[in-house]
Amino acid sequence: MKSQGSPHPSGPVDLHGGVAPGGTVGTVDTESTVGTEETAVLARHVAEAVRQIAVHYGLWLAEAAHQFGPQAAVSMEARAGDALLPLLARRIEKALDLPDDVPTLLAGLGREKLERLLSALSVSWLAADGVWFRAVEDERGMHDAKRVNDTCWSRLGYYEAVRAKARLGLPEAGGLPALRQALGARLIACVNPWDIVEETPASFVLRIVQCRVQSSRARQGLPPYPCMSGGSTEYAAFAAGIDPAIRTECVSCPPEQSRPECACAWRFSIPGGRSAPENTPGAF
């Protein structure tokens, strides 16, 4: 989304016709043209409002984590998010004079449309990650972009795990069965085909069969992105958010890709006892 300067590209519009001083000299706008332009401006303002809500909400989460630690911040976010979503829904329902509440209207879309909507949102979530990476890389170089990327993914992994536990009703310290279920609730699971192999009572391997990012790079003739460091922090944080006793091991991932049949592979295990590590991955 491009930022806007003056809300009217050709200068302030005189609602009585023509262009006010400072605008571009030209033909007189009709009422319909003015109305269309004003509607377009309002639409941009609506989109900007959504953007600022998202940014402000994220800043609160990040600063709460900085001040009080990741576990406290995620707990606070649960309260804040549970309060915000119904409040936001009610105000949208009232503003648009909707015939029903937002959750009911969404459910009324039916399974096929909801699946397409979830897919579109999931891909857009990944695109947000990509545009941020590119913005930091352009300004500060690949090293700093990877540093920011890896930290963000470790934080997101922990947050996603806590939210998945709440949404799915998973127990604390639910071990590998809880982790297996939670992995399917991640947004990335709606983007990249994946499976679970080599299951034993003490471990299993998650394979990302096809990675959207790596496939895009291949189509552009680019080498695989070396994402092992980011993936290691991401998956370790997610697993620890489900059960701190779970250990995470990279089996195959660029630049050390040993399994050509998949984009990457990760082994999760609970060796021996169930004592939690002193430092849980995923700190904000």
mmCIF file of N, CA and C in Angstrom, residues 28-113:
data_model
loop_
_atom_site.group_PDB
_atom_site.id
_atom_site.type_symbol
_atom_site.label_atom_id
_atom_site.label_comp_id
_atom_site.label_asym_id
_atom_site.label_seq_id
_atom_site.Cartn_x
_atom_site.Cartn_y
_atom_site.Cartn_z
ATOM 1 N N VAL A 28 -13.814 20.989 -15.381
ATOM 2 C CA VAL A 28 -14.561 21.009 -14.136
ATOM 3 C C VAL A 28 -15.058 19.607 -13.828
ATOM 4 N N ASP A 29 -14.831 19.174 -12.590
ATOM 5 C CA ASP A 29 -15.291 17.848 -12.190
ATOM 6 C C ASP A 29 -16.800 17.841 -12.046
ATOM 7 N N THR A 30 -17.424 16.792 -12.472
ATOM 8 C CA THR A 30 -18.849 16.627 -12.236
ATOM 9 C C THR A 30 -19.058 16.115 -10.835
ATOM 10 N N GLU A 31 -20.303 16.172 -10.367
ATOM 11 C CA GLU A 31 -20.599 15.680 -9.022
ATOM 12 C C GLU A 31 -20.269 14.199 -8.897
ATOM 13 N N SER A 32 -20.514 13.443 -9.970
ATOM 14 C CA SER A 32 -20.234 12.011 -9.907
ATOM 15 C C SER A 32 -18.741 11.745 -9.800
ATOM 16 N N THR A 33 -17.930 12.564 -10.512
ATOM 17 C CA THR A 33 -16.485 12.383 -10.450
ATOM 18 C C THR A 33 -15.964 12.710 -9.066
ATOM 19 N N VAL A 34 -16.471 13.808 -8.491
ATOM 20 C CA VAL A 34 -16.062 14.184 -7.145
ATOM 21 C C VAL A 34 -16.462 13.105 -6.149
ATOM 22 N N GLY A 35 -17.685 12.600 -6.308
ATOM 23 C CA GLY A 35 -18.156 11.572 -5.402
ATOM 24 C C GLY A 35 -17.322 10.312 -5.489
ATOM 25 N N THR A 36 -16.955 9.936 -6.708
ATOM 26 C CA THR A 36 -16.131 8.748 -6.894
ATOM 27 C C THR A 36 -14.760 8.934 -6.259
ATOM 28 N N GLU A 37 -14.169 10.120 -6.441
ATOM 29 C CA GLU A 37 -12.851 10.381 -5.883
ATOM 30 C C GLU A 37 -12.895 10.372 -4.362
ATOM 31 N N GLU A 38 -13.940 10.993 -3.797
ATOM 32 C CA GLU A 38 -14.054 11.018 -2.344
ATOM 33 C C GLU A 38 -14.230 9.608 -1.785
ATOM 34 N N THR A 39 -14.980 8.774 -2.497
ATOM 35 C CA THR A 39 -15.153 7.391 -2.070
ATOM 36 C C THR A 39 -13.839 6.639 -2.089
ATOM 37 N N ALA A 40 -13.048 6.884 -3.134
ATOM 38 C CA ALA A 40 -11.740 6.230 -3.227
ATOM 39 C C ALA A 40 -10.835 6.660 -2.085
ATOM 40 N N VAL A 41 -10.888 7.945 -1.731
ATOM 41 C CA VAL A 41 -10.088 8.452 -0.612
ATOM 42 C C VAL A 41 -10.524 7.787 0.694
ATOM 43 N N LEU A 42 -11.833 7.694 0.910
ATOM 44 C CA LEU A 42 -12.340 7.047 2.119
ATOM 45 C C LEU A 42 -11.924 5.577 2.174
ATOM 46 N N ALA A 43 -11.941 4.915 1.022
ATOM 47 C CA ALA A 43 -11.530 3.509 0.979
ATOM 48 C C ALA A 43 -10.077 3.364 1.398
ATOM 49 N N ARG A 44 -9.234 4.308 0.948
ATOM 50 C CA ARG A 44 -7.822 4.270 1.349
ATOM 51 C C ARG A 44 -7.678 4.522 2.846
ATOM 52 N N HIS A 45 -8.515 5.399 3.377
ATOM 53 C CA HIS A 45 -8.471 5.671 4.812
ATOM 54 C C HIS A 45 -8.865 4.430 5.612
ATOM 55 N N VAL A 46 -9.868 3.694 5.121
ATOM 56 C CA VAL A 46 -10.280 2.459 5.788
ATOM 57 C C VAL A 46 -9.125 1.455 5.805
ATOM 58 N N ALA A 47 -8.482 1.293 4.652
ATOM 59 C CA ALA A 47 -7.349 0.363 4.577
ATOM 60 C C ALA A 47 -6.220 0.810 5.500
ATOM 61 N N GLU A 48 -5.973 2.110 5.570
ATOM 62 C CA GLU A 48 -4.926 2.626 6.447
ATOM 63 C C GLU A 48 -5.274 2.395 7.912
ATOM 64 N N ALA A 49 -6.559 2.493 8.253
ATOM 65 C CA ALA A 49 -6.983 2.242 9.634
ATOM 66 C C ALA A 49 -6.689 0.794 10.030
ATOM 67 N N VAL A 50 -6.976 -0.145 9.125
ATOM 68 C CA VAL A 50 -6.680 -1.556 9.402
ATOM 69 C C VAL A 50 -5.182 -1.736 9.600
ATOM 70 N N ARG A 51 -4.394 -1.108 8.736
ATOM 71 C CA ARG A 51 -2.940 -1.206 8.840
ATOM 72 C C ARG A 51 -2.436 -0.673 10.174
ATOM 73 N N GLN A 52 -2.962 0.474 10.613
ATOM 74 C CA GLN A 52 -2.487 1.064 11.859
ATOM 75 C C GLN A 52 -2.933 0.262 13.072
ATOM 76 N N ILE A 53 -4.119 -0.342 13.015
ATOM 77 C CA ILE A 53 -4.543 -1.229 14.104
ATOM 78 C C ILE A 53 -3.551 -2.383 14.249
ATOM 79 N N ALA A 54 -3.197 -2.982 13.102
ATOM 80 C CA ALA A 54 -2.277 -4.128 13.132
ATOM 81 C C ALA A 54 -0.916 -3.727 13.670
ATOM 82 N N VAL A 55 -0.391 -2.593 13.214
ATOM 83 C CA VAL A 55 0.928 -2.141 13.663
ATOM 84 C C VAL A 55 0.911 -1.798 15.150
ATOM 85 N N HIS A 56 -0.099 -1.058 15.579
ATOM 86 C CA HIS A 56 -0.170 -0.635 16.977
ATOM 87 C C HIS A 56 -0.318 -1.847 17.898
ATOM 88 N N TYR A 57 -1.152 -2.798 17.487
ATOM 89 C CA TYR A 57 -1.346 -4.010 18.289
ATOM 90 C C TYR A 57 -0.030 -4.782 18.408
ATOM 91 N N GLY A 58 0.680 -4.901 17.294
ATOM 92 C CA GLY A 58 1.960 -5.597 17.319
ATOM 93 C C GLY A 58 3.000 -4.898 18.172
ATOM 94 N N LEU A 59 2.994 -3.578 18.149
ATOM 95 C CA LEU A 59 3.937 -2.828 18.979
ATOM 96 C C LEU A 59 3.662 -3.045 20.464
ATOM 97 N N TRP A 60 2.394 -3.111 20.843
ATOM 98 C CA TRP A 60 2.056 -3.402 22.235
ATOM 99 C C TRP A 60 2.590 -4.776 22.645
ATOM 100 N N LEU A 61 2.411 -5.769 21.793
ATOM 101 C CA LEU A 61 2.897 -7.109 22.107
ATOM 102 C C LEU A 61 4.415 -7.118 22.243
ATOM 103 N N ALA A 62 5.095 -6.472 21.301
ATOM 104 C CA ALA A 62 6.556 -6.453 21.338
ATOM 105 C C ALA A 62 7.084 -5.735 22.579
ATOM 106 N N GLU A 63 6.471 -4.607 22.931
ATOM 107 C CA GLU A 63 6.959 -3.854 24.087
ATOM 108 C C GLU A 63 6.623 -4.559 25.401
ATOM 109 N N ALA A 64 5.451 -5.202 25.463
ATOM 110 C CA ALA A 64 5.108 -5.972 26.658
ATOM 111 C C ALA A 64 6.110 -7.110 26.849
ATOM 112 N N ALA A 65 6.511 -7.735 25.744
ATOM 113 C CA ALA A 65 7.511 -8.802 25.828
ATOM 114 C C ALA A 65 8.854 -8.259 26.286
ATOM 115 N N HIS A 66 9.209 -7.082 25.789
ATOM 116 C CA HIS A 66 10.473 -6.465 26.184
ATOM 117 C C HIS A 66 10.457 -6.111 27.674
ATOM 118 N N GLN A 67 9.321 -5.619 28.162
ATOM 119 C CA GLN A 67 9.240 -5.163 29.543
ATOM 120 C C GLN A 67 9.049 -6.314 30.540
ATOM 121 N N PHE A 68 8.238 -7.325 30.147
ATOM 122 C CA PHE A 68 7.810 -8.319 31.132
ATOM 123 C C PHE A 68 8.195 -9.750 30.777
ATOM 124 N N GLY A 69 8.759 -9.976 29.575
ATOM 125 C CA GLY A 69 9.124 -11.321 29.155
ATOM 126 C C GLY A 69 8.070 -11.942 28.261
ATOM 127 N N PRO A 70 8.470 -12.943 27.464
ATOM 128 C CA PRO A 70 7.572 -13.501 26.445
ATOM 129 C C PRO A 70 6.348 -14.211 27.006
ATOM 130 N N GLN A 71 6.525 -14.977 28.084
ATOM 131 C CA GLN A 71 5.383 -15.712 28.606
ATOM 132 C C GLN A 71 4.325 -14.771 29.153
ATOM 133 N N ALA A 72 4.743 -13.739 29.879
ATOM 134 C CA ALA A 72 3.792 -12.765 30.395
ATOM 135 C C ALA A 72 3.120 -12.009 29.254
ATOM 136 N N ALA A 73 3.896 -11.665 28.210
ATOM 137 C CA ALA A 73 3.344 -10.907 27.090
ATOM 138 C C ALA A 73 2.287 -11.709 26.338
ATOM 139 N N VAL A 74 2.557 -12.990 26.115
ATOM 140 C CA VAL A 74 1.583 -13.824 25.407
ATOM 141 C C VAL A 74 0.321 -13.995 26.248
ATOM 142 N N SER A 75 0.472 -14.105 27.555
ATOM 143 C CA SER A 75 -0.690 -14.188 28.438
ATOM 144 C C SER A 75 -1.512 -12.901 28.370
ATOM 145 N N MET A 76 -0.840 -11.760 28.365
ATOM 146 C CA MET A 76 -1.545 -10.476 28.251
ATOM 147 C C MET A 76 -2.226 -10.350 26.891
ATOM 148 N N GLU A 77 -1.549 -10.833 25.847
ATOM 149 C CA GLU A 77 -2.140 -10.756 24.512
ATOM 150 C C GLU A 77 -3.413 -11.579 24.422
ATOM 151 N N ALA A 78 -3.436 -12.704 25.122
ATOM 152 C CA ALA A 78 -4.644 -13.534 25.114
ATOM 153 C C ALA A 78 -5.831 -12.745 25.656
ATOM 154 N N ARG A 79 -5.603 -12.001 26.738
ATOM 155 C CA ARG A 79 -6.680 -11.184 27.306
ATOM 156 C C ARG A 79 -7.046 -10.032 26.375
ATOM 157 N N ALA A 80 -6.023 -9.365 25.843
ATOM 158 C CA ALA A 80 -6.279 -8.224 24.961
ATOM 159 C C ALA A 80 -6.985 -8.663 23.680
ATOM 160 N N GLY A 81 -6.499 -9.750 23.065
ATOM 161 C CA GLY A 81 -7.102 -10.224 21.829
ATOM 162 C C GLY A 81 -8.524 -10.707 22.027
ATOM 163 N N ASP A 82 -8.767 -11.420 23.127
ATOM 164 C CA ASP A 82 -10.122 -11.891 23.410
ATOM 165 C C ASP A 82 -11.086 -10.729 23.629
ATOM 166 N N ALA A 83 -10.566 -9.615 24.114
ATOM 167 C CA ALA A 83 -11.411 -8.426 24.302
ATOM 168 C C ALA A 83 -11.594 -7.657 22.996
ATOM 169 N N LEU A 84 -10.531 -7.588 22.185
ATOM 170 C CA LEU A 84 -10.580 -6.758 20.974
ATOM 171 C C LEU A 84 -11.441 -7.358 19.877
ATOM 172 N N LEU A 85 -11.328 -8.654 19.626
ATOM 173 C CA LEU A 85 -12.012 -9.246 18.474
ATOM 174 C C LEU A 85 -13.527 -9.068 18.520
ATOM 175 N N PRO A 86 -14.208 -9.397 19.624
ATOM 176 C CA PRO A 86 -15.660 -9.164 19.636
ATOM 177 C C PRO A 86 -16.023 -7.686 19.587
ATOM 178 N N LEU A 87 -15.203 -6.845 20.213
ATOM 179 C CA LEU A 87 -15.454 -5.405 20.161
ATOM 180 C C LEU A 87 -15.366 -4.906 18.721
ATOM 181 N N LEU A 88 -14.325 -5.330 18.024
ATOM 182 C CA LEU A 88 -14.146 -4.934 16.630
ATOM 183 C C LEU A 88 -15.283 -5.458 15.765
ATOM 184 N N ALA A 89 -15.662 -6.713 15.996
ATOM 185 C CA ALA A 89 -16.744 -7.307 15.214
ATOM 186 C C ALA A 89 -18.049 -6.535 15.405
ATOM 187 N N ARG A 90 -18.373 -6.211 16.646
ATOM 188 C CA ARG A 90 -19.630 -5.486 16.915
ATOM 189 C C ARG A 90 -19.640 -4.122 16.228
ATOM 190 N N ARG A 91 -18.518 -3.447 16.227
ATOM 191 C CA ARG A 91 -18.477 -2.119 15.619
ATOM 192 C C ARG A 91 -18.564 -2.195 14.100
ATOM 193 N N ILE A 92 -17.970 -3.233 13.516
ATOM 194 C CA ILE A 92 -18.104 -3.430 12.069
ATOM 195 C C ILE A 92 -19.553 -3.765 11.723
ATOM 196 N N GLU A 93 -20.171 -4.635 12.514
ATOM 197 C CA GLU A 93 -21.570 -5.002 12.280
ATOM 198 C C GLU A 93 -22.475 -3.775 12.315
ATOM 199 N N LYS A 94 -22.245 -2.891 13.292
ATOM 200 C CA LYS A 94 -23.068 -1.696 13.424
ATOM 201 C C LYS A 94 -22.783 -0.702 12.307
ATOM 202 N N ALA A 95 -21.505 -0.512 11.986
ATOM 203 C CA ALA A 95 -21.145 0.475 10.965
ATOM 204 C C ALA A 95 -21.676 0.086 9.590
ATOM 205 N N LEU A 96 -21.652 -1.207 9.267
ATOM 206 C CA LEU A 96 -22.085 -1.666 7.950
ATOM 207 C C LEU A 96 -23.538 -2.147 7.942
ATOM 208 N N ASP A 97 -24.205 -2.042 9.109
ATOM 209 C CA ASP A 97 -25.599 -2.496 9.222
ATOM 210 C C ASP A 97 -25.736 -3.920 8.690
ATOM 211 N N LEU A 98 -24.883 -4.798 9.169
ATOM 212 C CA LEU A 98 -24.861 -6.180 8.691
ATOM 213 C C LEU A 98 -26.085 -6.936 9.196
ATOM 214 N N PRO A 99 -26.584 -7.882 8.410
ATOM 215 C CA PRO A 99 -27.784 -8.625 8.810
ATOM 216 C C PRO A 99 -27.552 -9.611 9.940
ATOM 217 N N ASP A 100 -26.289 -9.897 10.245
ATOM 218 C CA ASP A 100 -25.982 -10.854 11.299
ATOM 219 C C ASP A 100 -24.608 -10.528 11.866
ATOM 220 N N ASP A 101 -24.207 -11.247 12.914
ATOM 221 C CA ASP A 101 -22.889 -11.000 13.495
ATOM 222 C C ASP A 101 -21.809 -11.561 12.572
ATOM 223 N N VAL A 102 -20.591 -11.033 12.715
ATOM 224 C CA VAL A 102 -19.487 -11.386 11.819
ATOM 225 C C VAL A 102 -19.179 -12.885 11.831
ATOM 226 N N PRO A 103 -19.061 -13.546 12.990
ATOM 227 C CA PRO A 103 -18.786 -14.983 12.958
ATOM 228 C C PRO A 103 -19.846 -15.777 12.197
ATOM 229 N N THR A 104 -21.120 -15.414 12.366
ATOM 230 C CA THR A 104 -22.189 -16.113 11.660
ATOM 231 C C THR A 104 -22.109 -15.867 10.164
ATOM 232 N N LEU A 105 -21.815 -14.616 9.779
ATOM 233 C CA LEU A 105 -21.682 -14.293 8.360
ATOM 234 C C LEU A 105 -20.514 -15.056 7.732
ATOM 235 N N LEU A 106 -19.401 -15.139 8.454
ATOM 236 C CA LEU A 106 -18.261 -15.899 7.943
ATOM 237 C C LEU A 106 -18.622 -17.374 7.776
ATOM 238 N N ALA A 107 -19.271 -17.930 8.791
ATOM 239 C CA ALA A 107 -19.668 -19.338 8.699
ATOM 240 C C ALA A 107 -20.627 -19.563 7.539
ATOM 241 N N GLY A 108 -21.432 -18.541 7.243
ATOM 242 C CA GLY A 108 -22.387 -18.643 6.148
ATOM 243 C C GLY A 108 -21.746 -18.686 4.774
ATOM 244 N N LEU A 109 -20.476 -18.364 4.699
ATOM 245 C CA LEU A 109 -19.787 -18.436 3.413
ATOM 246 C C LEU A 109 -19.653 -19.880 2.922
ATOM 247 N N GLY A 110 -19.714 -20.828 3.851
ATOM 248 C CA GLY A 110 -19.568 -22.224 3.472
ATOM 249 C C GLY A 110 -18.118 -22.665 3.486
ATOM 250 N N ARG A 111 -17.921 -23.971 3.513
ATOM 251 C CA ARG A 111 -16.582 -24.521 3.677
ATOM 252 C C ARG A 111 -15.644 -24.135 2.543
ATOM 253 N N GLU A 112 -16.119 -24.216 1.295
ATOM 254 C CA GLU A 112 -15.233 -23.960 0.154
ATOM 255 C C GLU A 112 -14.701 -22.528 0.162
ATOM 256 N N LYS A 113 -15.587 -21.547 0.376
ATOM 257 C CA LYS A 113 -15.145 -20.153 0.382
ATOM 258 C C LYS A 113 -14.275 -19.857 1.590
#
